CSV table of C-alpha atoms in Angstrom, one decimal:
chain,number,residue,atom,x,y,z
A,1,MET,CA,156.0,170.7,69.4
A,2,THR,CA,156.1,167.0,70.2
A,3,THR,CA,157.5,164.7,67.4
A,4,LEU,CA,156.2,161.2,67.3
A,5,PRO,CA,158.7,158.4,66.9
A,6,ALA,CA,158.6,156.8,63.4
A,7,ASP,CA,157.3,153.5,64.9
A,8,ARG,CA,154.5,155.1,66.9
A,9,PRO,CA,151.0,155.3,65.3
A,10,ARG,CA,150.0,158.7,64.0
A,11,PRO,CA,147.0,160.2,65.8
A,12,THR,CA,143.6,159.3,64.5
A,13,ARG,CA,141.1,162.0,63.8
A,14,ASP,CA,139.1,161.2,67.0
A,15,SER,CA,142.2,161.2,69.2
A,16,ALA,CA,143.2,164.6,67.7
A,17,VAL,CA,139.7,166.0,68.5
A,18,LEU,CA,140.1,164.7,72.1
A,19,GLU,CA,143.5,166.4,72.3
A,20,THR,CA,142.0,169.7,71.1
A,21,LEU,CA,139.3,169.4,73.8
A,22,LEU,CA,141.9,168.6,76.4
A,23,ALA,CA,144.0,171.5,75.4
A,24,GLU,CA,141.0,173.9,75.7
A,25,TYR,CA,140.2,172.3,79.1
A,26,ARG,CA,143.7,172.8,80.4
A,27,ALA,CA,143.8,176.4,79.2
A,28,ARG,CA,140.5,177.1,81.0
A,29,THR,CA,141.3,175.4,84.3
A,30,PRO,CA,144.9,176.4,85.5
A,31,GLY,CA,143.7,176.7,89.0
A,32,SER,CA,142.3,173.1,89.0
A,33,ALA,CA,145.5,171.8,87.5
A,34,THR,CA,147.6,173.4,90.3
A,35,ALA,CA,145.2,172.3,93.0
A,36,PHE,CA,145.1,168.7,91.7
A,37,GLN,CA,148.9,168.6,91.5
A,38,ARG,CA,149.0,169.6,95.2
A,39,ALA,CA,146.4,166.9,95.9
A,40,THR,CA,148.5,164.1,94.4
A,41,ALA,CA,151.1,164.8,97.1
A,42,ALA,CA,148.6,164.1,99.9
A,43,LEU,CA,145.9,161.9,98.3
A,44,PRO,CA,146.5,158.7,96.3
A,45,GLY,CA,145.7,159.7,92.7
A,46,GLY,CA,144.8,163.1,93.9
A,47,GLU,CA,141.3,162.1,95.0
A,48,THR,CA,139.5,160.3,97.8
A,49,ARG,CA,136.5,159.3,95.9
A,50,PHE,CA,137.2,157.3,92.7
A,51,VAL,CA,134.2,158.5,90.8
A,52,THR,CA,135.3,162.1,90.9
A,53,TYR,CA,138.4,161.6,88.7
A,54,PHE,CA,138.6,162.1,85.0
A,55,PRO,CA,141.6,162.8,82.8
A,56,PRO,CA,143.6,165.0,82.6
A,57,TYR,CA,142.4,166.1,86.1
A,58,PRO,CA,139.0,166.9,87.6
A,59,VAL,CA,137.5,170.4,87.9
A,60,ILE,CA,138.2,171.5,91.5
A,61,LEU,CA,135.0,173.0,92.7
A,62,ALA,CA,135.0,175.8,95.3
A,63,GLU,CA,131.3,176.7,95.9
A,64,GLY,CA,127.8,175.5,95.0
A,65,HIS,CA,124.5,177.4,95.3
A,66,GLY,CA,121.2,176.2,94.0
A,67,SER,CA,121.7,175.0,90.4
A,68,ARG,CA,125.2,176.6,90.0
A,69,LEU,CA,128.8,175.5,90.8
A,70,LEU,CA,131.9,177.6,90.9
A,71,ASP,CA,135.4,176.2,90.4
A,72,VAL,CA,138.7,177.5,91.8
A,73,ASP,CA,139.3,179.5,88.5
A,74,GLY,CA,136.0,181.4,89.0
A,75,THR,CA,134.2,179.5,86.2
A,76,GLU,CA,130.5,178.9,86.7
A,77,TYR,CA,128.7,175.7,85.7
A,78,LEU,CA,125.2,174.5,85.6
A,79,ASP,CA,125.0,171.5,87.9
A,80,LEU,CA,123.6,168.4,86.4
A,81,VAL,CA,125.3,166.0,88.8
A,82,ASN,CA,124.0,167.2,92.2
A,83,ASN,CA,126.5,165.0,93.9
A,84,TYR,CA,125.3,161.9,92.3
A,85,THR,CA,121.6,162.2,93.3
A,86,SER,CA,122.1,163.4,96.9
A,87,LEU,CA,121.3,167.1,96.4
A,88,ILE,CA,117.7,166.8,95.4
A,89,HIS,CA,117.1,170.5,96.1
A,90,GLY,CA,120.4,171.7,94.7
A,91,ASN,CA,123.5,173.0,96.4
A,92,ALA,CA,123.4,174.6,99.8
A,93,TYR,CA,119.7,174.3,100.0
A,94,PRO,CA,118.8,177.1,102.5
A,95,PRO,CA,116.2,175.2,104.7
A,96,ALA,CA,118.4,172.1,105.0
A,97,MET,CA,121.5,174.2,105.8
A,98,THR,CA,119.7,176.3,108.3
A,99,ALA,CA,118.5,173.1,110.0
A,100,ALA,CA,121.9,171.6,110.1
A,101,ALA,CA,123.5,174.8,111.4
A,102,ALA,CA,120.9,175.1,114.2
A,103,VAL,CA,122.0,171.6,115.4
A,104,LEU,CA,125.7,172.6,115.5
A,105,ALA,CA,124.9,175.3,117.9
A,106,SER,CA,123.5,172.8,120.5
A,107,GLY,CA,125.7,169.8,119.9
A,108,ALA,CA,126.0,167.7,116.7
A,109,VAL,CA,126.4,164.3,118.2
A,110,PHE,CA,125.6,162.6,121.5
A,111,PRO,CA,126.1,159.1,123.0
A,112,SER,CA,122.4,158.6,123.2
A,113,PRO,CA,119.3,158.6,120.9
A,114,HIS,CA,118.0,162.0,119.9
A,115,GLU,CA,114.6,163.4,118.9
A,116,LEU,CA,116.0,164.4,115.5
A,117,GLN,CA,116.8,160.8,114.7
A,118,LEU,CA,113.3,159.8,115.8
A,119,GLU,CA,111.7,162.4,113.6
A,120,LEU,CA,113.6,161.3,110.4
A,121,ALA,CA,112.9,157.6,111.2
A,122,GLU,CA,109.2,158.3,111.8
A,123,LEU,CA,109.0,160.3,108.5
A,124,LEU,CA,110.6,157.5,106.5
A,125,ALA,CA,108.2,154.9,108.0
A,126,ALA,CA,105.3,157.2,107.2
A,127,ARG,CA,106.4,157.5,103.5
A,128,ILE,CA,107.4,153.9,102.8
A,129,PRO,CA,104.8,151.2,103.5
A,130,ALA,CA,107.5,148.4,103.7
A,131,VAL,CA,109.4,150.3,106.5
A,132,GLN,CA,108.2,149.8,110.1
A,133,ARG,CA,111.6,150.3,111.7
A,134,VAL,CA,114.7,152.2,110.7
A,135,ARG,CA,118.4,151.8,111.6
A,136,PHE,CA,120.8,154.5,110.6
A,137,THR,CA,124.4,154.3,109.3
A,138,ASN,CA,126.8,156.9,107.8
A,139,SER,CA,126.6,156.0,104.2
A,140,GLY,CA,124.7,153.9,101.6
A,141,THR,CA,127.7,151.5,101.6
A,142,GLU,CA,127.4,150.9,105.4
A,143,ALA,CA,123.7,150.4,105.0
A,144,SER,CA,124.1,147.8,102.4
A,145,VAL,CA,126.7,145.9,104.5
A,146,LEU,CA,124.2,146.0,107.5
A,147,ALA,CA,121.4,144.7,105.2
A,148,ALA,CA,123.7,141.9,104.1
A,149,ARG,CA,124.7,141.0,107.6
A,150,LEU,CA,121.0,141.1,108.7
A,151,ALA,CA,119.9,138.8,105.9
A,152,GLN,CA,122.7,136.3,106.7
A,153,ARG,CA,121.7,136.3,110.4
A,154,ALA,CA,117.9,136.0,109.7
A,155,THR,CA,118.3,133.2,107.1
A,156,GLY,CA,121.4,131.3,108.5
A,157,ARG,CA,122.8,131.5,105.0
A,158,ARG,CA,125.9,133.2,103.6
A,159,ARG,CA,125.7,133.8,99.9
A,160,LEU,CA,124.2,136.9,98.2
A,161,LEU,CA,122.6,137.2,94.7
A,162,LEU,CA,123.4,140.5,92.9
A,163,PHE,CA,122.8,141.9,89.4
A,164,ASP,CA,125.7,142.6,87.0
A,165,GLY,CA,126.4,146.3,87.0
A,166,ALA,CA,124.7,147.0,90.2
A,167,TYR,CA,126.4,149.1,92.9
A,168,HIS,CA,125.6,148.6,96.5
A,169,GLY,CA,128.7,150.3,97.9
A,170,SER,CA,132.4,149.7,98.0
A,171,ALA,CA,132.8,147.2,100.8
A,172,PRO,CA,132.6,143.4,101.3
A,173,PRO,CA,130.4,141.4,101.3
A,174,LEU,CA,128.7,143.2,98.4
A,175,LEU,CA,131.5,143.3,95.8
A,176,ALA,CA,130.9,141.5,92.6
A,177,ASP,CA,134.1,139.4,92.9
A,178,GLY,CA,133.4,138.4,96.5
A,179,PRO,CA,133.5,134.7,97.5
A,180,ASP,CA,129.9,134.7,98.7
A,181,VAL,CA,128.5,136.7,95.7
A,182,VAL,CA,126.6,135.4,92.7
A,183,THR,CA,125.9,137.8,89.8
A,184,VAL,CA,123.3,137.5,87.1
A,185,PRO,CA,122.3,139.8,84.2
A,186,TYR,CA,119.8,142.5,85.0
A,187,ASN,CA,116.2,142.1,83.8
A,188,ASP,CA,116.8,138.3,83.4
A,189,VAL,CA,114.3,136.4,85.5
A,190,ASP,CA,115.4,133.0,84.1
A,191,ALA,CA,119.0,133.6,85.3
A,192,VAL,CA,117.7,134.5,88.8
A,193,ARG,CA,115.6,131.4,88.9
A,194,GLU,CA,118.6,129.3,88.1
A,195,ALA,CA,121.0,131.0,90.4
A,196,LEU,CA,118.7,131.3,93.4
A,197,THR,CA,119.7,128.2,95.2
A,198,GLU,CA,119.1,127.2,98.8
A,199,ASP,CA,122.3,128.8,100.1
A,200,ILE,CA,121.3,132.4,99.0
A,201,ALA,CA,120.6,134.6,102.0
A,202,ALA,CA,119.3,137.6,100.0
A,203,VAL,CA,118.7,139.0,96.5
A,204,PHE,CA,119.9,142.6,96.3
A,205,ALA,CA,118.2,144.6,93.5
A,206,GLU,CA,118.0,148.2,92.4
A,207,PRO,CA,114.8,149.5,90.8
A,208,PHE,CA,117.1,150.6,88.1
A,209,LEU,CA,120.9,150.0,87.6
A,210,GLY,CA,122.3,153.4,88.8
A,211,ALA,CA,126.0,153.2,88.3
A,212,GLY,CA,125.4,150.6,85.6
A,213,GLY,CA,123.8,153.1,83.2
A,214,VAL,CA,120.4,154.1,84.7
A,215,ILE,CA,118.8,151.1,83.2
A,216,PRO,CA,115.2,150.7,84.4
A,217,GLY,CA,114.1,147.4,85.8
A,218,ARG,CA,111.1,145.8,84.2
A,219,PRO,CA,108.4,146.0,86.9
A,220,GLU,CA,107.1,142.5,86.2
A,221,SER,CA,110.6,141.1,86.4
A,222,LEU,CA,111.3,142.7,89.8
A,223,ARG,CA,108.1,141.4,91.1
A,224,VAL,CA,108.9,137.9,90.0
A,225,VAL,CA,112.4,138.2,91.5
A,226,ALA,CA,110.9,139.2,94.9
A,227,GLU,CA,108.5,136.3,94.8
A,228,LEU,CA,111.2,133.8,93.9
A,229,ALA,CA,113.4,135.1,96.8
A,230,ARG,CA,110.6,134.5,99.3
A,231,GLU,CA,109.6,131.1,97.8
A,232,ARG,CA,113.2,129.9,98.4
A,233,GLY,CA,113.7,131.4,101.8
A,234,ALA,CA,115.8,134.4,100.9
A,235,LEU,CA,115.2,138.0,101.6
A,236,PHE,CA,114.4,140.5,98.9
A,237,VAL,CA,116.5,143.6,99.5
A,238,LEU,CA,115.7,146.7,97.5
A,239,ASP,CA,118.5,149.3,97.2
A,240,GLU,CA,116.8,152.7,97.1
A,241,VAL,CA,119.8,154.8,97.9
A,242,GLN,CA,119.4,156.7,94.6
A,243,SER,CA,115.8,155.9,93.6
A,244,LEU,CA,114.0,157.0,96.8
A,245,ARG,CA,113.8,160.5,95.4
A,246,ASN,CA,111.6,159.3,92.5
A,247,ALA,CA,108.4,158.8,94.5
A,248,VAL,CA,107.2,159.8,98.0
A,249,GLY,CA,107.4,156.2,99.0
A,250,GLY,CA,110.3,155.3,96.7
A,251,GLU,CA,110.3,153.4,93.5
A,252,GLN,CA,109.0,150.4,95.3
A,253,THR,CA,105.5,152.0,95.6
A,254,ARG,CA,105.5,152.8,91.9
A,255,LEU,CA,106.6,149.3,91.0
A,256,GLY,CA,104.3,147.5,93.4
A,257,LEU,CA,107.1,146.0,95.4
A,258,HIS,CA,107.2,145.3,99.2
A,259,PRO,CA,110.8,144.4,100.0
A,260,ASP,CA,111.9,142.7,103.1
A,261,LEU,CA,114.6,145.4,103.6
A,262,THR,CA,115.1,148.8,102.0
A,263,VAL,CA,118.5,150.4,101.7
A,264,MET,CA,118.5,154.2,101.8
A,265,GLY,CA,121.0,157.1,101.7
A,266,LYS,CA,121.9,160.2,99.7
A,267,ALA,CA,118.8,162.4,99.6
A,268,ILE,CA,117.5,161.4,103.0
A,269,GLY,CA,120.4,163.3,104.5
A,270,GLY,CA,119.8,166.6,102.8
A,271,GLY,CA,123.5,166.8,101.7
A,272,MET,CA,125.0,165.3,104.9
A,273,PRO,CA,126.5,161.8,105.2
A,274,ILE,CA,123.9,159.2,106.0
A,275,GLY,CA,122.6,155.7,105.3
A,276,ALA,CA,119.8,153.6,106.6
A,277,ILE,CA,118.0,150.3,106.3
A,278,GLY,CA,114.3,149.9,106.9
A,279,GLY,CA,112.0,146.9,107.2
A,280,SER,CA,109.6,145.0,109.4
A,281,GLU,CA,109.7,145.3,113.1
A,282,GLU,CA,110.5,141.6,113.3
A,283,LEU,CA,113.6,141.8,111.1
A,284,LEU,CA,115.0,145.0,112.5
A,285,ARG,CA,114.5,143.8,116.0
A,286,LEU,CA,117.5,141.5,115.4
A,287,THR,CA,119.7,144.6,115.6
A,288,ALA,CA,118.3,145.9,118.9
A,289,ALA,CA,120.5,145.9,122.0
A,290,THR,CA,117.5,144.6,123.9
A,291,THR,CA,117.3,141.4,121.8
A,292,ASP,CA,119.0,138.3,123.0
A,293,ARG,CA,121.8,137.1,120.7
A,294,ASN,CA,121.4,140.3,118.7
A,295,LEU,CA,123.3,141.4,115.6
A,296,ALA,CA,125.6,143.9,117.1
A,297,HIS,CA,125.6,147.1,115.1
A,298,SER,CA,127.0,150.5,116.2
A,299,GLY,CA,128.9,153.5,114.9
A,300,THR,CA,130.1,156.7,116.5
A,301,PHE,CA,128.3,158.9,114.0
A,302,ASN,CA,125.2,156.8,113.1
A,303,GLY,CA,122.3,159.1,112.7
A,304,HIS,CA,124.4,162.2,112.9
A,305,LEU,CA,122.1,165.0,114.0
A,306,THR,CA,123.1,167.4,111.1
A,307,ALA,CA,122.1,164.7,108.7
A,308,ALA,CA,118.9,163.9,110.5
A,309,ALA,CA,117.8,167.5,110.7
A,310,ALA,CA,118.8,168.4,107.1
A,311,GLY,CA,117.2,165.1,105.8
A,312,THR,CA,113.9,165.7,107.5
A,313,VAL,CA,113.6,169.1,106.0
A,314,THR,CA,114.6,167.9,102.6
A,315,LEU,CA,112.1,165.1,102.5
A,316,ARG,CA,109.3,167.3,103.8
A,317,HIS,CA,109.9,169.6,100.8
A,318,LEU,CA,110.1,166.6,98.4
A,319,ASP,CA,106.4,166.1,98.1
A,320,ALA,CA,104.4,164.6,95.3
A,321,PRO,CA,104.1,167.8,93.3
A,322,ALA,CA,107.8,168.5,93.5
A,323,ILE,CA,108.6,165.0,92.3
A,324,ASP,CA,106.1,165.3,89.5
A,325,ARG,CA,107.7,168.5,88.3
A,326,LEU,CA,111.2,166.9,88.4
A,327,ASP,CA,109.8,163.9,86.4
A,328,GLN,CA,108.3,166.1,83.7
A,329,ALA,CA,111.5,168.2,83.5
A,330,ALA,CA,113.6,165.0,83.1
A,331,GLY,CA,111.3,163.7,80.4
A,332,ARG,CA,111.7,167.0,78.4
A,333,LEU,CA,115.4,167.0,78.8
A,334,ALA,CA,115.7,163.4,77.7
A,335,ASP,CA,113.7,164.1,74.6
A,336,ALA,CA,115.8,167.2,73.9
A,337,ILE,CA,119.1,165.3,74.2
A,338,THR,CA,117.9,162.5,72.0
A,339,ALA,CA,116.7,165.0,69.4
A,340,ALA,CA,120.0,166.8,69.6
A,341,GLY,CA,121.9,163.6,68.9
A,342,ALA,CA,119.7,162.8,66.0
A,343,GLY,CA,120.0,166.3,64.6
A,344,ALA,CA,123.8,165.9,64.6
A,345,GLY,CA,123.6,162.5,63.0
A,346,ILE,CA,124.9,160.8,66.1
A,347,PRO,CA,123.0,157.7,67.4
A,348,ALA,CA,122.3,158.5,71.1
A,349,THR,CA,119.7,157.3,73.5
A,350,VAL,CA,118.7,158.4,77.0
A,351,THR,CA,117.7,156.0,79.6
A,352,ARG,CA,115.7,157.5,82.5
A,353,ALA,CA,114.3,156.6,85.9
A,354,GLY,CA,112.4,159.6,87.3
A,355,SER,CA,114.7,162.6,87.5
A,356,ILE,CA,117.9,160.5,86.9
A,357,LEU,CA,119.1,160.0,83.3
A,358,ASN,CA,122.0,158.5,81.4
A,359,VAL,CA,123.2,159.3,77.8
A,360,HIS,CA,124.3,156.2,75.8
A,361,PHE,CA,125.9,156.3,72.3
A,362,THR,CA,123.7,153.5,71.0
A,363,PRO,CA,120.8,153.5,68.6
A,364,ALA,CA,118.7,151.5,71.1
A,365,ALA,CA,118.5,151.7,74.8
A,366,PRO,CA,120.6,149.1,76.7
A,367,VAL,CA,118.6,146.7,78.9
A,368,ASN,CA,121.5,145.4,81.0
A,369,ALA,CA,125.0,146.3,82.1
A,370,GLU,CA,126.7,144.3,79.4
A,371,GLN,CA,125.0,146.3,76.7
A,372,ALA,CA,125.7,149.6,78.5
A,373,ARG,CA,129.4,148.7,78.9
A,374,ALA,CA,129.7,148.0,75.1
A,375,ALA,CA,128.3,151.5,74.4
A,376,THR,CA,131.2,153.0,76.3
A,377,ALA,CA,133.7,151.6,73.8
A,378,THR,CA,134.0,155.0,72.0
A,379,PRO,CA,135.9,158.2,72.6
A,380,LEU,CA,132.6,160.0,72.2
A,381,LEU,CA,131.7,159.8,75.9
A,382,SER,CA,134.9,161.5,77.0
A,383,ALA,CA,134.6,164.0,74.2
A,384,LEU,CA,131.0,164.8,75.1
A,385,HIS,CA,131.9,165.3,78.8
A,386,LEU,CA,134.7,167.7,78.0
A,387,ALA,CA,132.7,169.6,75.4
A,388,LEU,CA,129.9,170.1,78.0
A,389,LEU,CA,132.3,171.3,80.6
A,390,LEU,CA,133.8,173.8,78.2
A,391,ASP,CA,130.2,175.0,77.6
A,392,GLY,CA,129.6,175.5,81.3
A,393,VAL,CA,127.6,172.4,82.0
A,394,TYR,CA,128.9,170.2,84.8
A,395,THR,CA,127.9,166.5,84.2
A,396,THR,CA,129.4,163.1,84.8
A,397,PRO,CA,132.0,161.4,82.7
A,398,ARG,CA,129.8,158.3,82.3
A,399,GLY,CA,126.9,160.3,80.9
A,400,MET,CA,124.7,160.3,84.1
A,401,ILE,CA,122.5,163.3,84.8
A,402,ASN,CA,120.7,164.0,88.1
A,403,LEU,CA,118.2,166.9,88.2
A,404,SER,CA,117.3,169.0,91.2
A,405,THR,CA,114.4,171.1,92.1
A,406,ALA,CA,116.7,174.1,91.9
A,407,LEU,CA,116.9,173.9,88.1
A,408,ASP,CA,114.3,176.1,86.4
A,409,ALA,CA,113.0,176.1,82.8
A,410,ASP,CA,115.8,178.4,81.6
A,411,ASP,CA,118.4,176.1,83.2
A,412,LEU,CA,116.9,173.1,81.3
A,413,ASP,CA,116.8,175.0,78.1
A,414,ARG,CA,120.4,176.0,78.6
A,415,ALA,CA,121.3,172.3,79.3
A,416,ALA,CA,119.5,171.2,76.1
A,417,GLN,CA,121.2,173.8,74.0
A,418,ALA,CA,124.6,172.8,75.4
A,419,TYR,CA,124.0,169.2,74.5
A,420,ALA,CA,123.0,170.2,71.0
A,421,ARG,CA,126.3,172.2,70.6
A,422,ALA,CA,128.3,169.4,72.0
A,423,PHE,CA,126.8,166.8,69.7
A,424,GLN,CA,127.4,169.0,66.7
A,425,ARG,CA,130.9,169.5,67.7
A,426,LEU,CA,131.5,165.8,67.8
A,427,ALA,CA,129.7,165.3,64.5
A,428,ASP,CA,131.8,167.9,62.9
A,429,ALA,CA,134.9,166.0,64.1
A,430,ASP,CA,133.5,162.8,62.7
A,431,ILE,CA,134.4,160.7,65.7
A,432,PRO,CA,133.5,157.1,65.1
A,433,THR,CA,130.5,155.7,67.0
A,434,PRO,CA,130.0,152.0,67.9
A,435,SER,CA,127.4,151.7,65.1
A,436,ARG,CA,129.6,153.1,62.4
């Protein structure tokens, strides 16, 4: 038993509860502990994707099928992450995997255009009114960088206007602390109006803040932002890397937006690495090898054929009825989680954009990233995450939930019941909330 030094603060009740949850977690995941220890000898911090880490160490997953995940200890989880929105039809979706496997048998990548790339590009252009031409990359980050470069070339300007809490990838020039980046609060048109000076090349916006807490954009605000950008000679770039799954033509069709450029990724690859930008023929022509003084853009694996094949199948199966079923399921789960928090006496709200949700420990839903960050100043979020894992529900440390078509009614009932048990466990421990 560890003895605390006399000058060290005694554990508070909430820290003791977290320690109890951590002890249960360690006891249940010895294989993950061993694998993670091995990983720290080869990977900095034991991971190669920052978002996958949580203390004391992440679950090490071994398999995924449909709505289920299996870790290296043989424990099964209900998957409410779906690789952060990319697996819209769940894990190892058979039609997508079959399509990708068929490609491998005949050559996965060539130094030339391919019909599979054309088929996916034509499908995206058919679904999204603002997209006439498509250029592929290997990730959403790469697509965002290409969109920024294209905006800078088209306008002759350097600076970019972003919203606080937005995530457009992990590379310059789209990092919030970059020298050519201006940030303003989300859902604040007045701040945009003031910051949108004549040296801004583009306004980058998400239909909802994804990594910032799944905070929906106000439709009227986004439309005004788009108008302001065009009035002042800047491009309006809509990042639909996560949100494209929420409507056949993306959130832009639901919100009445017609962006100059659309950034895409995740679900359009059917579980394979991919990114893309889409826009008018005039703008995208600047990236063409046949254009004089073009914006050079290449990449060995751009439009990888496994991603093109799996993505085409995935999108064809993501039709309006499927999206509607996902939306209804997400609404029911959001209501159930909110009710579970209320039943346990814990103030909790759920923000939602289509089939993407986020749990916040606040009595009212946040409307910008600053409010969402303030809601994380509680041990409740970590405790909830651990309690759910121990109940066999795999979700994100930050409270984000991403549904898939593989989840059936019984799965959703199971998820709702797990949240109810987790909330009650936190209530019984009397962990302080920000409102207390």
